[in-house]
Amino acid sequence: DDPVRLARSFARRQDIEGAIKALVLDPDRADGMTYRRQLAETYAFAESEHSLAEYYAGFRQDDHEAWLQRVDESPSLFGEAPSRRFAMIADRINAAPDVGVVLDYGCAHGEGSIVYHNRTGRAIIGADISPHAIDWARKFRRFAKSPDAINFVAASHRQIAERLATQQRQVDCIVLGELLEHVLDPMDVIGTLQMVLKPGGLVIITMPWGPWETGYGNKPQHIREWTAADLQDVFGEQADLVIDTVPCDENPHVGESRGYTCLLYTSRCV
């Protein structure tokens, strides 16, 4: 019953779309207008695809160098001790025997792509809009069992789809791991990439839920939260749909649970 309180609740979970829609319920309220201006300033990077691409191109340079150096010295992250999410996605790929080539869009620094290859043996195309992230991914590729089986490309979703279409190539599986919460138009990303997915190909999506960013003082990244129920609403008509909700831990700054949702389906038009 209080649009501003509702908006703050959405924003705490990084659902900025939901927060802005809540504030529209009472557009003339003074504290609501102030909060909307704050959100607009904080999330100005999400005004357009161009501003989003520029933000992430610089983001990884500014904030991740020390972490990347630690990853570079930890080959176990790519083999025996990968993140739980990467291992789960690899298990989903392994369960699909017809998958030969995987497109990992939004691959960031390539950790997931390398884990998927190392645990499945499949060929991987890793793509991301950040050239800096792709530079690191190519460096990490030496941790792959067969480095030549992984190709990292700096490209938007439209560019990688166009490149594959020009080469008359199709992929057997698309992985969108922790990506849709970052992009302006999730359905455009999915629809565009599915154009280079073989008929009946596999789509695997993971999305975080809960307050992953709140309280840490880091640069914001997420602009939406889709819960398992939201994903069911969006993808409920897809064939062989499976949705799993995976709890992780609690954000110590706000005392709320967080985790991620894993969704997979056999592709049809979205």
PDB file of N, CA, C and O in Angstrom, residues 173-208:
ATOM      1  N   CYS A 173      23.290 -25.945 -28.285  1.00  0.00           N
ATOM      2  CA  CYS A 173      22.876 -25.515 -26.949  1.00  0.00           C
ATOM      3  C   CYS A 173      23.278 -24.069 -26.740  1.00  0.00           C
ATOM      4  O   CYS A 173      24.369 -23.651 -27.171  1.00  0.00           O
ATOM      5  N   ILE A 174      22.411 -23.307 -26.105  1.00  0.00           N
ATOM      6  CA  ILE A 174      22.712 -21.932 -25.711  1.00  0.00           C
ATOM      7  C   ILE A 174      22.672 -21.857 -24.196  1.00  0.00           C
ATOM      8  O   ILE A 174      21.707 -22.293 -23.565  1.00  0.00           O
ATOM      9  N   VAL A 175      23.730 -21.316 -23.609  1.00  0.00           N
ATOM     10  CA  VAL A 175      23.776 -21.075 -22.168  1.00  0.00           C
ATOM     11  C   VAL A 175      23.754 -19.572 -21.921  1.00  0.00           C
ATOM     12  O   VAL A 175      24.566 -18.830 -22.484  1.00  0.00           O
ATOM     13  N   LEU A 176      22.813 -19.129 -21.108  1.00  0.00           N
ATOM     14  CA  LEU A 176      22.733 -17.731 -20.669  1.00  0.00           C
ATOM     15  C   LEU A 176      22.839 -17.762 -19.148  1.00  0.00           C
ATOM     16  O   LEU A 176      21.839 -17.829 -18.437  1.00  0.00           O
ATOM     17  N   GLY A 177      24.063 -17.765 -18.660  1.00  0.00           N
ATOM     18  CA  GLY A 177      24.299 -17.899 -17.234  1.00  0.00           C
ATOM     19  C   GLY A 177      24.436 -16.555 -16.556  1.00  0.00           C
ATOM     20  O   GLY A 177      25.382 -15.806 -16.838  1.00  0.00           O
ATOM     21  N   GLU A 178      23.493 -16.219 -15.678  1.00  0.00           N
ATOM     22  CA  GLU A 178      23.518 -14.945 -14.949  1.00  0.00           C
ATOM     23  C   GLU A 178      23.675 -13.770 -15.918  1.00  0.00           C
ATOM     24  O   GLU A 178      24.501 -12.881 -15.705  1.00  0.00           O
ATOM     25  N   LEU A 179      22.862 -13.765 -16.953  1.00  0.00           N
ATOM     26  CA  LEU A 179      22.948 -12.722 -17.982  1.00  0.00           C
ATOM     27  C   LEU A 179      21.703 -11.851 -18.055  1.00  0.00           C
ATOM     28  O   LEU A 179      21.799 -10.623 -18.149  1.00  0.00           O
ATOM     29  N   LEU A 180      20.525 -12.463 -18.034  1.00  0.00           N
ATOM     30  CA  LEU A 180      19.306 -11.717 -18.347  1.00  0.00           C
ATOM     31  C   LEU A 180      19.018 -10.606 -17.353  1.00  0.00           C
ATOM     32  O   LEU A 180      18.303  -9.656 -17.679  1.00  0.00           O
ATOM     33  N   GLU A 181      19.580 -10.705 -16.137  1.00  0.00           N
ATOM     34  CA  GLU A 181      19.384  -9.634 -15.167  1.00  0.00           C
ATOM     35  C   GLU A 181      20.197  -8.384 -15.518  1.00  0.00           C
ATOM     36  O   GLU A 181      20.009  -7.328 -14.916  1.00  0.00           O
ATOM     37  N   HIS A 182      21.084  -8.503 -16.508  1.00  0.00           N
ATOM     38  CA  HIS A 182      21.943  -7.377 -16.900  1.00  0.00           C
ATOM     39  C   HIS A 182      21.451  -6.643 -18.143  1.00  0.00           C
ATOM     40  O   HIS A 182      21.858  -5.501 -18.363  1.00  0.00           O
ATOM     41  N   VAL A 183      20.655  -7.274 -18.986  1.00  0.00           N
ATOM     42  CA  VAL A 183      20.378  -6.729 -20.318  1.00  0.00           C
ATOM     43  C   VAL A 183      19.069  -5.954 -20.345  1.00  0.00           C
ATOM     44  O   VAL A 183      18.188  -6.160 -19.509  1.00  0.00           O
ATOM     45  N   LEU A 184      18.946  -5.066 -21.347  1.00  0.00           N
ATOM     46  CA  LEU A 184      17.761  -4.213 -21.433  1.00  0.00           C
ATOM     47  C   LEU A 184      16.545  -4.974 -21.945  1.00  0.00           C
ATOM     48  O   LEU A 184      15.424  -4.723 -21.510  1.00  0.00           O
ATOM     49  N   ASP A 185      16.758  -5.879 -22.886  1.00  0.00           N
ATOM     50  CA  ASP A 185      15.635  -6.578 -23.515  1.00  0.00           C
ATOM     51  C   ASP A 185      15.935  -8.081 -23.547  1.00  0.00           C
ATOM     52  O   ASP A 185      16.458  -8.592 -24.539  1.00  0.00           O
ATOM     53  N   PRO A 186      15.626  -8.792 -22.483  1.00  0.00           N
ATOM     54  CA  PRO A 186      15.953 -10.224 -22.430  1.00  0.00           C
ATOM     55  C   PRO A 186      15.367 -11.028 -23.576  1.00  0.00           C
ATOM     56  O   PRO A 186      16.024 -11.925 -24.122  1.00  0.00           O
ATOM     57  N   MET A 187      14.136 -10.723 -23.964  1.00  0.00           N
ATOM     58  CA  MET A 187      13.499 -11.523 -24.997  1.00  0.00           C
ATOM     59  C   MET A 187      14.124 -11.291 -26.364  1.00  0.00           C
ATOM     60  O   MET A 187      14.137 -12.185 -27.215  1.00  0.00           O
ATOM     61  N   ASP A 188      14.676 -10.100 -26.591  1.00  0.00           N
ATOM     62  CA  ASP A 188      15.398  -9.849 -27.841  1.00  0.00           C
ATOM     63  C   ASP A 188      16.681 -10.679 -27.871  1.00  0.00           C
ATOM     64  O   ASP A 188      17.030 -11.260 -28.903  1.00  0.00           O
ATOM     65  N   VAL A 189      17.375 -10.746 -26.741  1.00  0.00           N
ATOM     66  CA  VAL A 189      18.591 -11.552 -26.662  1.00  0.00           C
ATOM     67  C   VAL A 189      18.278 -13.015 -26.954  1.00  0.00           C
ATOM     68  O   VAL A 189      18.922 -13.652 -27.793  1.00  0.00           O
ATOM     69  N   ILE A 190      17.269 -13.541 -26.282  1.00  0.00           N
ATOM     70  CA  ILE A 190      16.922 -14.952 -26.462  1.00  0.00           C
ATOM     71  C   ILE A 190      16.456 -15.230 -27.884  1.00  0.00           C
ATOM     72  O   ILE A 190      16.900 -16.178 -28.537  1.00  0.00           O
ATOM     73  N   GLY A 191      15.557 -14.395 -28.383  1.00  0.00           N
ATOM     74  CA  GLY A 191      15.024 -14.603 -29.729  1.00  0.00           C
ATOM     75  C   GLY A 191      16.092 -14.531 -30.796  1.00  0.00           C
ATOM     76  O   GLY A 191      16.104 -15.334 -31.744  1.00  0.00           O
ATOM     77  N   THR A 192      17.014 -13.575 -30.665  1.00  0.00           N
ATOM     78  CA  THR A 192      18.086 -13.428 -31.647  1.00  0.00           C
ATOM     79  C   THR A 192      19.012 -14.631 -31.634  1.00  0.00           C
ATOM     80  O   THR A 192      19.366 -15.179 -32.689  1.00  0.00           O
ATOM     81  N   LEU A 193      19.408 -15.072 -30.458  1.00  0.00           N
ATOM     82  CA  LEU A 193      20.333 -16.198 -30.366  1.00  0.00           C
ATOM     83  C   LEU A 193      19.687 -17.502 -30.803  1.00  0.00           C
ATOM     84  O   LEU A 193      20.351 -18.377 -31.373  1.00  0.00           O
ATOM     85  N   GLN A 194      18.393 -17.657 -30.555  1.00  0.00           N
ATOM     86  CA  GLN A 194      17.727 -18.899 -30.973  1.00  0.00           C
ATOM     87  C   GLN A 194      17.662 -19.037 -32.484  1.00  0.00           C
ATOM     88  O   GLN A 194      17.421 -20.141 -32.994  1.00  0.00           O
ATOM     89  N   MET A 195      17.926 -17.964 -33.219  1.00  0.00           N
ATOM     90  CA  MET A 195      17.962 -18.049 -34.674  1.00  0.00           C
ATOM     91  C   MET A 195      19.132 -18.903 -35.159  1.00  0.00           C
ATOM     92  O   MET A 195      19.118 -19.403 -36.283  1.00  0.00           O
ATOM     93  N   VAL A 196      20.176 -19.063 -34.323  1.00  0.00           N
ATOM     94  CA  VAL A 196      21.309 -19.902 -34.716  1.00  0.00           C
ATOM     95  C   VAL A 196      21.349 -21.190 -33.898  1.00  0.00           C
ATOM     96  O   VAL A 196      22.360 -21.886 -33.874  1.00  0.00           O
ATOM     97  N   LEU A 197      20.239 -21.510 -33.249  1.00  0.00           N
ATOM     98  CA  LEU A 197      20.117 -22.760 -32.501  1.00  0.00           C
ATOM     99  C   LEU A 197      19.449 -23.809 -33.375  1.00  0.00           C
ATOM    100  O   LEU A 197      18.438 -23.534 -34.023  1.00  0.00           O
ATOM    101  N   LYS A 198      19.992 -24.997 -33.402  1.00  0.00           N
ATOM    102  CA  LYS A 198      19.414 -26.066 -34.213  1.00  0.00           C
ATOM    103  C   LYS A 198      17.997 -26.377 -33.736  1.00  0.00           C
ATOM    104  O   LYS A 198      17.685 -26.226 -32.557  1.00  0.00           O
ATOM    105  N   PRO A 199      17.128 -26.792 -34.638  1.00  0.00           N
ATOM    106  CA  PRO A 199      15.770 -27.166 -34.224  1.00  0.00           C
ATOM    107  C   PRO A 199      15.799 -28.188 -33.094  1.00  0.00           C
ATOM    108  O   PRO A 199      16.533 -29.183 -33.163  1.00  0.00           O
ATOM    109  N   GLY A 200      15.026 -27.918 -32.051  1.00  0.00           N
ATOM    110  CA  GLY A 200      15.029 -28.818 -30.907  1.00  0.00           C
ATOM    111  C   GLY A 200      16.240 -28.684 -30.017  1.00  0.00           C
ATOM    112  O   GLY A 200      16.479 -29.525 -29.152  1.00  0.00           O
ATOM    113  N   GLY A 201      17.021 -27.602 -30.221  1.00  0.00           N
ATOM    114  CA  GLY A 201      18.212 -27.394 -29.405  1.00  0.00           C
ATOM    115  C   GLY A 201      17.864 -27.049 -27.963  1.00  0.00           C
ATOM    116  O   GLY A 201      16.734 -26.705 -27.621  1.00  0.00           O
ATOM    117  N   LEU A 202      18.868 -27.132 -27.122  1.00  0.00           N
ATOM    118  CA  LEU A 202      18.698 -26.942 -25.682  1.00  0.00           C
ATOM    119  C   LEU A 202      19.041 -25.513 -25.286  1.00  0.00           C
ATOM    120  O   LEU A 202      20.057 -24.962 -25.734  1.00  0.00           O
ATOM    121  N   VAL A 203      18.207 -24.902 -24.445  1.00  0.00           N
ATOM    122  CA  VAL A 203      18.478 -23.585 -23.872  1.00  0.00           C
ATOM    123  C   VAL A 203      18.578 -23.744 -22.360  1.00  0.00           C
ATOM    124  O   VAL A 203      17.696 -24.339 -21.728  1.00  0.00           O
ATOM    125  N   ILE A 204      19.674 -23.229 -21.791  1.00  0.00           N
ATOM    126  CA  ILE A 204      19.885 -23.271 -20.339  1.00  0.00           C
ATOM    127  C   ILE A 204      20.064 -21.839 -19.847  1.00  0.00           C
ATOM    128  O   ILE A 204      20.918 -21.107 -20.354  1.00  0.00           O
ATOM    129  N   ILE A 205      19.251 -21.443 -18.879  1.00  0.00           N
ATOM    130  CA  ILE A 205      19.283 -20.082 -18.344  1.00  0.00           C
ATOM    131  C   ILE A 205      19.403 -20.162 -16.827  1.00  0.00           C
ATOM    132  O   ILE A 205      18.710 -20.961 -16.185  1.00  0.00           O
ATOM    133  N   THR A 206      20.291 -19.363 -16.255  1.00  0.00           N
ATOM    134  CA  THR A 206      20.280 -19.185 -14.802  1.00  0.00           C
ATOM    135  C   THR A 206      20.123 -17.707 -14.498  1.00  0.00           C
ATOM    136  O   THR A 206      20.632 -16.851 -15.223  1.00  0.00           O
ATOM    137  N   MET A 207      19.375 -17.430 -13.429  1.00  0.00           N
ATOM    138  CA  MET A 207      19.168 -16.048 -12.984  1.00  0.00           C
ATOM    139  C   MET A 207      19.220 -16.003 -11.464  1.00  0.00           C
ATOM    140  O   MET A 207      18.677 -16.892 -10.791  1.00  0.00           O
ATOM    141  N   PRO A 208      19.862 -14.979 -10.915  1.00  0.00           N
ATOM    142  CA  PRO A 208      19.915 -14.867  -9.452  1.00  0.00           C
ATOM    143  C   PRO A 208      18.608 -14.326  -8.888  1.00  0.00           C
ATOM    144  O   PRO A 208      17.876 -13.617  -9.569  1.00  0.00           O
TER     145      PRO A 208
END
